[in-house]
Coordinates of C-alpha atoms in Angstrom, one line a residue:
X1 CA -25.7 5.3 -27.0
X2 CA -23.5 7.3 -24.7
X3 CA -20.8 5.2 -23.0
X4 CA -21.1 4.4 -19.3
X5 CA -18.8 5.8 -16.7
X6 CA -17.3 2.3 -16.4
X7 CA -16.5 2.1 -20.1
X8 CA -15.0 5.6 -20.1
X9 CA -12.7 4.8 -17.1
X10 CA -11.7 1.5 -18.6
X11 CA -10.8 3.1 -21.9
X12 CA -8.5 5.9 -20.4
X13 CA -5.0 5.4 -21.7
X14 CA -2.1 4.4 -19.4
X15 CA 0.4 6.2 -21.5
X16 CA 0.1 9.1 -24.3
X17 CA 1.3 12.6 -24.8
X18 CA -1.4 13.9 -22.4
X19 CA -0.1 11.5 -19.7
X20 CA 3.5 12.3 -20.3
X21 CA 2.6 16.1 -19.9
X22 CA 0.6 15.5 -16.6
X23 CA 3.5 13.3 -15.3
X24 CA 5.9 16.0 -16.2
X25 CA 3.8 18.7 -14.1
X26 CA 3.5 16.4 -11.2
X27 CA 6.6 18.4 -9.8
X28 CA 4.3 21.2 -9.2
X29 CA 2.2 19.3 -6.5
X30 CA 4.3 16.1 -5.9
X31 CA 2.3 12.9 -5.3
X32 CA -1.1 14.6 -5.9
X33 CA -1.8 12.8 -9.1
X34 CA -1.9 9.2 -10.0
X35 CA -3.1 8.0 -13.5
X36 CA -5.8 5.8 -12.2
X37 CA -7.3 3.9 -15.1
X38 CA -9.7 0.8 -15.2
X39 CA -12.9 1.2 -13.3
X40 CA -12.4 -1.7 -10.8
X41 CA -8.9 -0.7 -10.2
X42 CA -10.2 2.9 -9.3
X43 CA -12.7 1.4 -7.0
X44 CA -10.2 -0.4 -5.0
X45 CA -7.8 2.6 -4.9
X46 CA -10.3 5.0 -3.9
X47 CA -12.5 3.1 -1.4
X48 CA -10.1 0.2 -0.2
X49 CA -12.7 -2.4 -1.1
X50 CA -11.4 -5.7 -2.3
X51 CA -14.6 -7.9 -2.2
X52 CA -15.6 -8.6 -5.8
X53 CA -19.2 -8.7 -4.9
X54 CA -19.1 -5.3 -3.3
X55 CA -17.1 -3.9 -6.2
X56 CA -19.8 -5.2 -8.6
X57 CA -22.5 -3.5 -6.6
X58 CA -20.6 -0.2 -6.8
X59 CA -20.1 -0.6 -10.6
X60 CA -23.9 -1.1 -11.0
X61 CA -24.7 1.8 -8.7
X62 CA -22.3 4.0 -10.6
X63 CA -23.7 3.2 -14.0
X64 CA -27.1 4.1 -12.8
X65 CA -26.0 7.3 -11.1
X66 CA -24.2 8.4 -14.2
X67 CA -27.1 7.9 -16.6
X68 CA -29.7 9.4 -14.3
X69 CA -30.6 12.7 -15.8
X70 CA -31.3 14.2 -12.3
X71 CA -27.5 14.0 -11.6
X72 CA -25.0 16.1 -13.5
X73 CA -22.2 13.5 -13.9
X74 CA -22.8 12.9 -17.7
X75 CA -23.1 16.4 -18.5
X76 CA -19.9 17.3 -16.6
X77 CA -18.0 14.6 -18.7
X78 CA -19.5 16.1 -21.9
X79 CA -18.4 19.5 -21.1
X80 CA -14.8 18.2 -20.4
X81 CA -14.8 16.4 -23.7
X82 CA -16.4 19.4 -25.6
X83 CA -13.9 21.9 -24.3
X84 CA -10.9 19.8 -25.4
X85 CA -12.3 18.7 -28.7
X86 CA -13.1 22.3 -29.7
X87 CA -9.4 22.7 -30.4
X88 CA -8.3 21.6 -33.8
X89 CA -6.5 18.2 -33.6
X90 CA -3.2 18.5 -35.5
X91 CA -1.8 15.3 -34.5
X92 CA -2.3 11.9 -36.0
X93 CA -3.5 9.0 -33.9
X94 CA -0.1 7.5 -34.1
X95 CA 1.6 10.6 -32.8
X96 CA -1.2 11.2 -30.1
X97 CA -0.4 7.8 -28.6
X98 CA 3.4 7.8 -29.1
X99 CA 4.9 5.9 -26.2
X100 CA 8.4 5.3 -25.0
X101 CA 10.4 7.7 -27.1
X102 CA 11.4 11.3 -27.3
X103 CA 9.3 13.5 -29.7
X104 CA 11.3 15.4 -32.3
X105 CA 9.2 18.5 -31.9
X106 CA 11.0 20.6 -34.5
X107 CA 9.8 18.4 -37.3
X108 CA 6.2 19.6 -36.6
X109 CA 7.0 23.3 -36.7
X110 CA 5.7 23.7 -40.2
X111 CA 2.3 22.4 -39.2
X112 CA 1.8 24.6 -36.1
X113 CA 0.6 28.2 -35.8
X114 CA 0.5 29.6 -32.2
X115 CA -2.6 31.2 -31.3
X116 CA -3.0 35.1 -30.9
X117 CA -2.9 36.2 -27.4
X118 CA -6.6 37.2 -27.5
X119 CA -7.6 33.9 -28.8
X120 CA -5.5 32.0 -26.1
X121 CA -6.9 34.2 -23.4
X122 CA -10.5 33.5 -24.5
X123 CA -9.8 29.8 -24.6
X124 CA -8.3 29.7 -21.1
X125 CA -11.0 31.6 -19.5
X126 CA -13.6 29.5 -21.2
X127 CA -11.9 26.5 -19.7
X128 CA -12.2 28.2 -16.2
X129 CA -15.9 28.7 -16.8
X130 CA -16.5 25.0 -17.8
X131 CA -14.5 23.8 -14.9
X132 CA -16.9 25.8 -12.5
X133 CA -20.0 24.6 -14.3
X134 CA -18.7 20.9 -14.1
X135 CA -17.8 21.3 -10.6
X136 CA -21.3 22.4 -9.9
X137 CA -22.9 19.7 -11.8
X138 CA -20.8 17.0 -10.1
X139 CA -21.6 18.5 -6.6
X140 CA -25.4 18.9 -7.2
X141 CA -25.1 22.7 -7.0
X142 CA -28.2 24.0 -9.0
X143 CA -26.5 26.9 -10.6
X144 CA -22.9 27.5 -11.4
X145 CA -21.3 29.2 -8.4
X146 CA -17.7 30.7 -8.9
X147 CA -17.4 31.6 -5.2
X148 CA -18.2 28.1 -4.0
X149 CA -15.9 26.8 -6.7
X150 CA -13.0 29.0 -5.6
X151 CA -13.3 28.1 -2.0
X152 CA -13.4 24.3 -2.9
X153 CA -10.3 24.9 -5.2
X154 CA -8.3 26.5 -2.4
X155 CA -9.4 23.9 0.3
X156 CA -10.5 20.6 -1.3
X157 CA -9.2 20.2 -4.9
X158 CA -6.8 17.3 -5.2
X159 CA -5.8 14.3 -7.4
X160 CA -7.0 14.7 -11.0
X161 CA -9.1 17.8 -10.3
X162 CA -6.0 19.6 -8.9
X163 CA -3.7 18.4 -11.6
X164 CA -6.1 19.7 -14.3
X165 CA -6.0 23.2 -12.8
X166 CA -2.3 23.0 -12.6
X167 CA -1.9 21.9 -16.3
X168 CA -4.4 24.9 -17.3
X169 CA -2.0 27.4 -15.4
X170 CA 1.2 25.9 -17.2
X171 CA -0.1 24.9 -20.7
X172 CA -2.8 27.4 -21.4
X173 CA -1.4 30.3 -19.4
X174 CA 2.3 30.6 -18.6
X175 CA 3.8 28.9 -21.7
X176 CA 1.8 30.8 -24.4
X177 CA 1.4 34.0 -22.6
X178 CA 4.4 34.3 -20.4
X179 CA 5.2 34.7 -16.7
X180 CA 2.9 37.9 -16.6
X181 CA 0.0 35.8 -17.9
X182 CA -2.5 36.9 -15.3
X183 CA -2.0 40.5 -15.9
X184 CA -2.2 40.0 -19.7
X185 CA -5.3 37.9 -19.4
X186 CA -6.9 40.6 -17.2
X187 CA -6.0 43.4 -19.7
X188 CA -7.3 41.4 -22.6
X189 CA -10.7 40.5 -21.1
X190 CA -11.1 44.0 -19.8
X191 CA -10.6 45.3 -23.4
X192 CA -12.4 42.7 -25.2
X193 CA -16.0 43.1 -26.7
X194 CA -18.5 40.3 -26.0
X195 CA -19.3 40.0 -29.7
X196 CA -15.5 39.1 -30.4
X197 CA -15.9 36.4 -27.7
X198 CA -19.0 35.0 -29.3
X199 CA -17.3 34.4 -32.5
X200 CA -14.6 32.2 -30.8
X201 CA -14.9 28.6 -31.9
X202 CA -14.5 27.3 -28.3
X203 CA -17.2 29.6 -27.2
X204 CA -19.5 28.4 -30.0
X205 CA -19.0 24.8 -28.8
X206 CA -19.9 25.4 -25.2
X207 CA -22.3 28.3 -25.6
X208 CA -25.5 26.5 -24.7
X209 CA -23.8 25.5 -21.2
X210 CA -22.8 28.9 -20.3
X211 CA -25.3 31.0 -17.9
X212 CA -26.8 34.0 -19.6
X213 CA -29.3 35.1 -22.3
X214 CA -27.0 36.7 -24.7
X215 CA -23.3 37.0 -25.4
X216 CA -22.9 40.0 -23.1
X217 CA -24.3 38.1 -20.1
X218 CA -22.3 34.9 -20.9
X219 CA -19.1 37.0 -21.2
X220 CA -20.0 38.5 -17.7
X221 CA -20.2 35.0 -16.3
X222 CA -16.7 34.2 -18.0
X223 CA -15.1 37.3 -16.5
X224 CA -16.5 36.5 -13.1
X225 CA -15.1 33.0 -13.4
X226 CA -11.6 34.2 -14.0
X227 CA -11.8 36.7 -11.4
X228 CA -12.9 34.0 -8.8
X229 CA -9.6 31.9 -9.5
X230 CA -7.1 34.7 -10.2
X231 CA -6.0 34.8 -6.5
X232 CA -5.4 30.9 -6.5
X233 CA -3.5 31.0 -9.7
X234 CA -1.2 33.8 -8.5
X235 CA -0.8 32.1 -5.2
X236 CA 0.2 28.8 -7.0
X237 CA 2.8 30.6 -9.1
X238 CA 4.2 32.3 -6.0
X239 CA 4.2 29.1 -3.9
X240 CA 5.8 26.8 -6.5
X241 CA 8.0 29.5 -8.2
X242 CA 6.7 28.4 -11.7
X243 CA 8.3 29.9 -14.7
X244 CA 8.3 29.0 -18.4
X245 CA 11.8 27.6 -18.0
X246 CA 11.0 25.4 -15.0
X247 CA 8.0 24.0 -17.0
X248 CA 9.9 23.3 -20.2
X249 CA 12.7 21.7 -18.2
X250 CA 10.4 19.0 -17.0
X251 CA 8.6 18.8 -20.5
X252 CA 12.0 18.4 -21.9
X253 CA 12.2 14.8 -20.6
X254 CA 10.0 13.6 -23.5
X255 CA 10.0 16.5 -26.0
X256 CA 12.8 18.6 -27.6
X257 CA 12.4 22.2 -26.8
X258 CA 14.3 25.5 -27.3
X259 CA 13.7 28.5 -25.4
X260 CA 12.9 30.6 -28.4
X261 CA 9.9 28.5 -29.5
X262 CA 7.7 28.3 -26.3
X263 CA 4.6 29.7 -28.0
X264 CA 4.8 26.8 -30.6
X265 CA 5.4 24.4 -27.7
X266 CA 2.1 25.5 -26.2
X267 CA 0.5 25.3 -29.5
X268 CA 1.7 21.8 -30.0
X269 CA 0.7 20.6 -26.5
X270 CA -2.7 22.4 -27.0
X271 CA -3.4 20.4 -30.1
X272 CA -2.2 17.1 -29.1
X273 CA -3.4 16.7 -25.7
X274 CA -6.6 16.1 -24.1
X275 CA -5.8 16.5 -20.4
X276 CA -9.1 18.3 -19.6
X277 CA -11.3 15.3 -20.9
X278 CA -8.8 12.7 -19.3
X279 CA -8.7 14.2 -15.8
X280 CA -12.3 15.3 -16.1
X281 CA -13.4 11.7 -16.5
X282 CA -11.3 10.8 -13.5
X283 CA -12.7 13.5 -11.4
X284 CA -16.3 12.6 -12.2
X285 CA -15.5 8.7 -11.6
X286 CA -14.0 9.6 -8.2
X287 CA -17.2 11.5 -7.2
X288 CA -19.5 8.7 -8.5
X289 CA -17.4 6.0 -6.9
X290 CA -17.4 7.5 -3.4
X291 CA -21.2 8.2 -3.7
X292 CA -21.9 4.6 -4.8
X293 CA -19.7 3.2 -2.2
X294 CA -21.7 5.3 0.5
X295 CA -24.9 4.0 -0.9
X296 CA -23.8 0.4 -1.0
X297 CA -22.6 0.6 2.4
X298 CA -25.9 2.2 3.6
X299 CA -27.9 -0.6 2.2
X300 CA -25.7 -2.9 4.5
X301 CA -26.8 -2.3 8.3
X302 CA -23.6 -1.5 10.2
X303 CA -22.6 -4.0 12.9
X304 CA -23.8 -2.9 16.4
X305 CA -21.0 -1.7 18.6
X306 CA -20.2 -3.6 21.6
X307 CA -21.3 -1.5 24.7
X308 CA -18.5 -0.4 27.1
X309 CA -18.2 -2.4 30.2
X310 CA -18.3 0.7 32.3
X311 CA -19.8 3.4 30.1
X312 CA -19.6 7.0 31.4
X313 CA -22.7 9.0 32.3
X314 CA -21.9 11.3 29.3
X315 CA -21.7 8.5 26.9
X316 CA -25.1 7.0 28.2
X317 CA -27.0 10.3 27.9
X318 CA -25.8 10.9 24.5
X319 CA -27.7 8.1 22.8
X320 CA -31.0 10.1 22.6
X321 CA -29.4 13.2 21.2
X322 CA -28.8 12.1 17.7
X323 CA -31.8 11.5 15.6
X324 CA -32.5 11.6 11.8
X325 CA -32.5 15.3 10.4
X326 CA -30.6 16.5 13.5
X327 CA -27.8 19.0 12.7
X328 CA -24.5 17.8 14.4
X329 CA -20.9 18.3 14.2
X330 CA -18.6 15.5 12.9
X331 CA -14.9 15.0 13.7
X332 CA -12.5 14.8 10.9
X333 CA -9.3 13.1 12.2
X334 CA -7.2 14.1 9.3
X335 CA -8.2 17.8 9.2
X336 CA -8.3 17.7 13.1
X337 CA -11.6 19.7 13.2
X338 CA -15.3 19.5 13.5
X339 CA -17.6 19.8 10.5
X340 CA -21.3 20.5 10.5
X341 CA -23.5 17.7 9.1
X342 CA -27.1 16.4 9.0
X343 CA -28.0 13.0 10.2
X344 CA -29.9 11.1 7.4
X345 CA -30.0 7.5 8.8
X346 CA -29.4 5.8 12.1
X347 CA -28.2 2.2 12.5
X348 CA -27.6 1.1 16.1
X349 CA -24.8 3.5 17.1
X350 CA -23.8 4.3 13.5
X351 CA -24.9 7.6 11.9
X352 CA -25.1 8.3 8.1
X353 CA -24.3 12.0 7.7
X354 CA -24.5 14.6 4.9
X355 CA -21.8 17.5 5.3
X356 CA -23.5 20.9 5.1
X357 CA -22.1 22.7 2.0
X358 CA -20.6 19.5 0.6
X359 CA -21.9 17.3 -2.2
X360 CA -23.5 13.9 -1.5
X361 CA -20.3 12.2 -2.5
X362 CA -19.0 13.1 1.0
X363 CA -21.8 11.3 2.8
X364 CA -20.5 8.6 5.1
X365 CA -21.2 6.5 8.2
X366 CA -19.6 7.6 11.4
X367 CA -19.5 6.4 14.9
X368 CA -21.2 8.0 17.9
X369 CA -17.7 8.9 19.2
X370 CA -17.2 11.1 16.1
X371 CA -20.2 13.4 16.5
X372 CA -21.5 16.1 19.0
X373 CA -24.1 18.6 19.3
X374 CA -22.7 22.0 20.2
X375 CA -24.6 24.7 22.0
X376 CA -22.9 27.9 20.7
X377 CA -25.2 30.1 22.9
X378 CA -23.6 28.9 26.2
X379 CA -20.1 29.0 25.0
X380 CA -17.2 31.0 26.5
X381 CA -15.0 33.3 24.3
X382 CA -13.2 30.4 22.8
X383 CA -16.4 28.6 21.8
X384 CA -16.4 25.9 24.5
X385 CA -19.0 25.2 27.3
X386 CA -19.3 23.0 30.2
X387 CA -20.7 19.5 29.4
X388 CA -19.6 20.0 25.8
X389 CA -18.1 17.0 24.0
X390 CA -14.5 17.7 22.7
X391 CA -11.4 16.1 21.4
X392 CA -8.2 16.3 23.6
X393 CA -4.7 15.9 22.2
X394 CA -2.6 13.2 24.0
X395 CA 1.1 14.1 23.4
X396 CA 2.3 10.8 24.7
X397 CA 0.1 8.6 22.5
X398 CA -0.1 11.3 19.6
X399 CA -3.8 10.9 19.4
X400 CA -7.1 12.8 19.9
X401 CA -9.4 11.4 22.7
X402 CA -13.1 12.1 23.2
X403 CA -13.9 13.9 26.5
X404 CA -16.4 16.3 28.0
X405 CA -15.7 19.6 29.7
X406 CA -16.4 19.7 33.5
X407 CA -15.2 23.0 34.6
X408 CA -13.7 26.1 32.9
X409 CA -11.1 28.6 34.3
X410 CA -9.8 31.1 31.9
X411 CA -7.8 29.4 29.4
X412 CA -7.8 25.9 31.1
X413 CA -10.5 23.3 31.0
X414 CA -11.1 20.4 33.4
X415 CA -12.1 17.3 31.3
X416 CA -13.5 13.9 31.7
X417 CA -12.5 11.3 29.2
X418 CA -15.4 9.3 27.7
X419 CA -15.3 5.6 28.7
X420 CA -12.6 6.2 31.2
X421 CA -13.1 6.5 35.1
X422 CA -12.7 9.8 36.9
X423 CA -9.1 9.0 37.9
X424 CA -8.0 10.2 34.4
X425 CA -9.8 13.6 34.7
X426 CA -7.4 16.4 34.4
X427 CA -6.8 20.2 33.5
X428 CA -5.8 20.9 29.9
X429 CA -4.9 23.9 28.1
X430 CA -6.9 25.7 25.3
X431 CA -4.2 24.6 22.7
X432 CA -4.9 20.8 23.5
X433 CA -8.7 20.8 22.7
X434 CA -10.8 21.0 19.7

């Protein structure tokens, strides 16, 4: 019987070579990755919940969601596991779990053979293809979509998911293929026949998961997958100044490295780490926990909000605007912007929304103050209209306040703050509103 997501997360190691490598690469995106292990601990860290009863309900729901064949979570984990296990494991269990001491790498040279550039390139682009397929499975996207993935990679990838892609660039790209790895990969896949790819052991391991009816079509998808992320990879290298030397200097904290054996180092790490599986389980767990938390909260009616003692007319008239299936815009305080969503449930003055273009793991309850309906047809050239609900930045309090537009004159807007009397009405500039 397959393990549950709870078992998988509970069994994640807190320290081994994979963890050492990921910790060493954390300098590329400082603070982005924390090795979350233990399911209950992950629930507390991701959701902020501390009530044991709520955590137990999230556990139960997560197990159910993971094993439901209509969801793609279990398949995503299997893909992450398969792509890692397809590489021949050279290290013994004792080596793979070696903790607390520096590894004498040179003693393993006789057991290591670096991959040829073509083989290394095929392995790397296959990992990208599997990442796109797993991303689509996790987010409920029916067919693998490289474009949707590339957009999410650039805008939304974080934590274990981002660290997995950083490790891919460093361990599978730059170390074995050199600083010009992107140009080398592009040259190799352009000049490689699909039949050569079809004989690759990693390809054979994941062949059935790849879109296409034959090796040529599957290789076409793999090429499309690489092309979709090539720009992001190039941007990462340019932004962070990644070089083989900068990578090895950080890896040198736990492994003995010489500049003339970087291809051997890459082969050693390839054969002794399972960073794709480890971070893949963490990514799937995060998605399931967020979705389970939303579902558990949705089952518990939100408390009614206390009405304002002197509600404004704008606030009163809004109650009938927001119904189930209505398309609205939801304010994101962190991004300081509005996002389109559909209302799925209504409880008093709370609304359970599904963000358009995002998976159900992002579903959440929001208050009436955070949603609006926007009539684009009547907007000015800046996208604003009279009576439109907006957010206004208050420099003194360093916070956003809800308001409605009363008048428009050029690039200035006369606003009325919701739940405040008219003495606070004022003119504000375009730069101060969203």
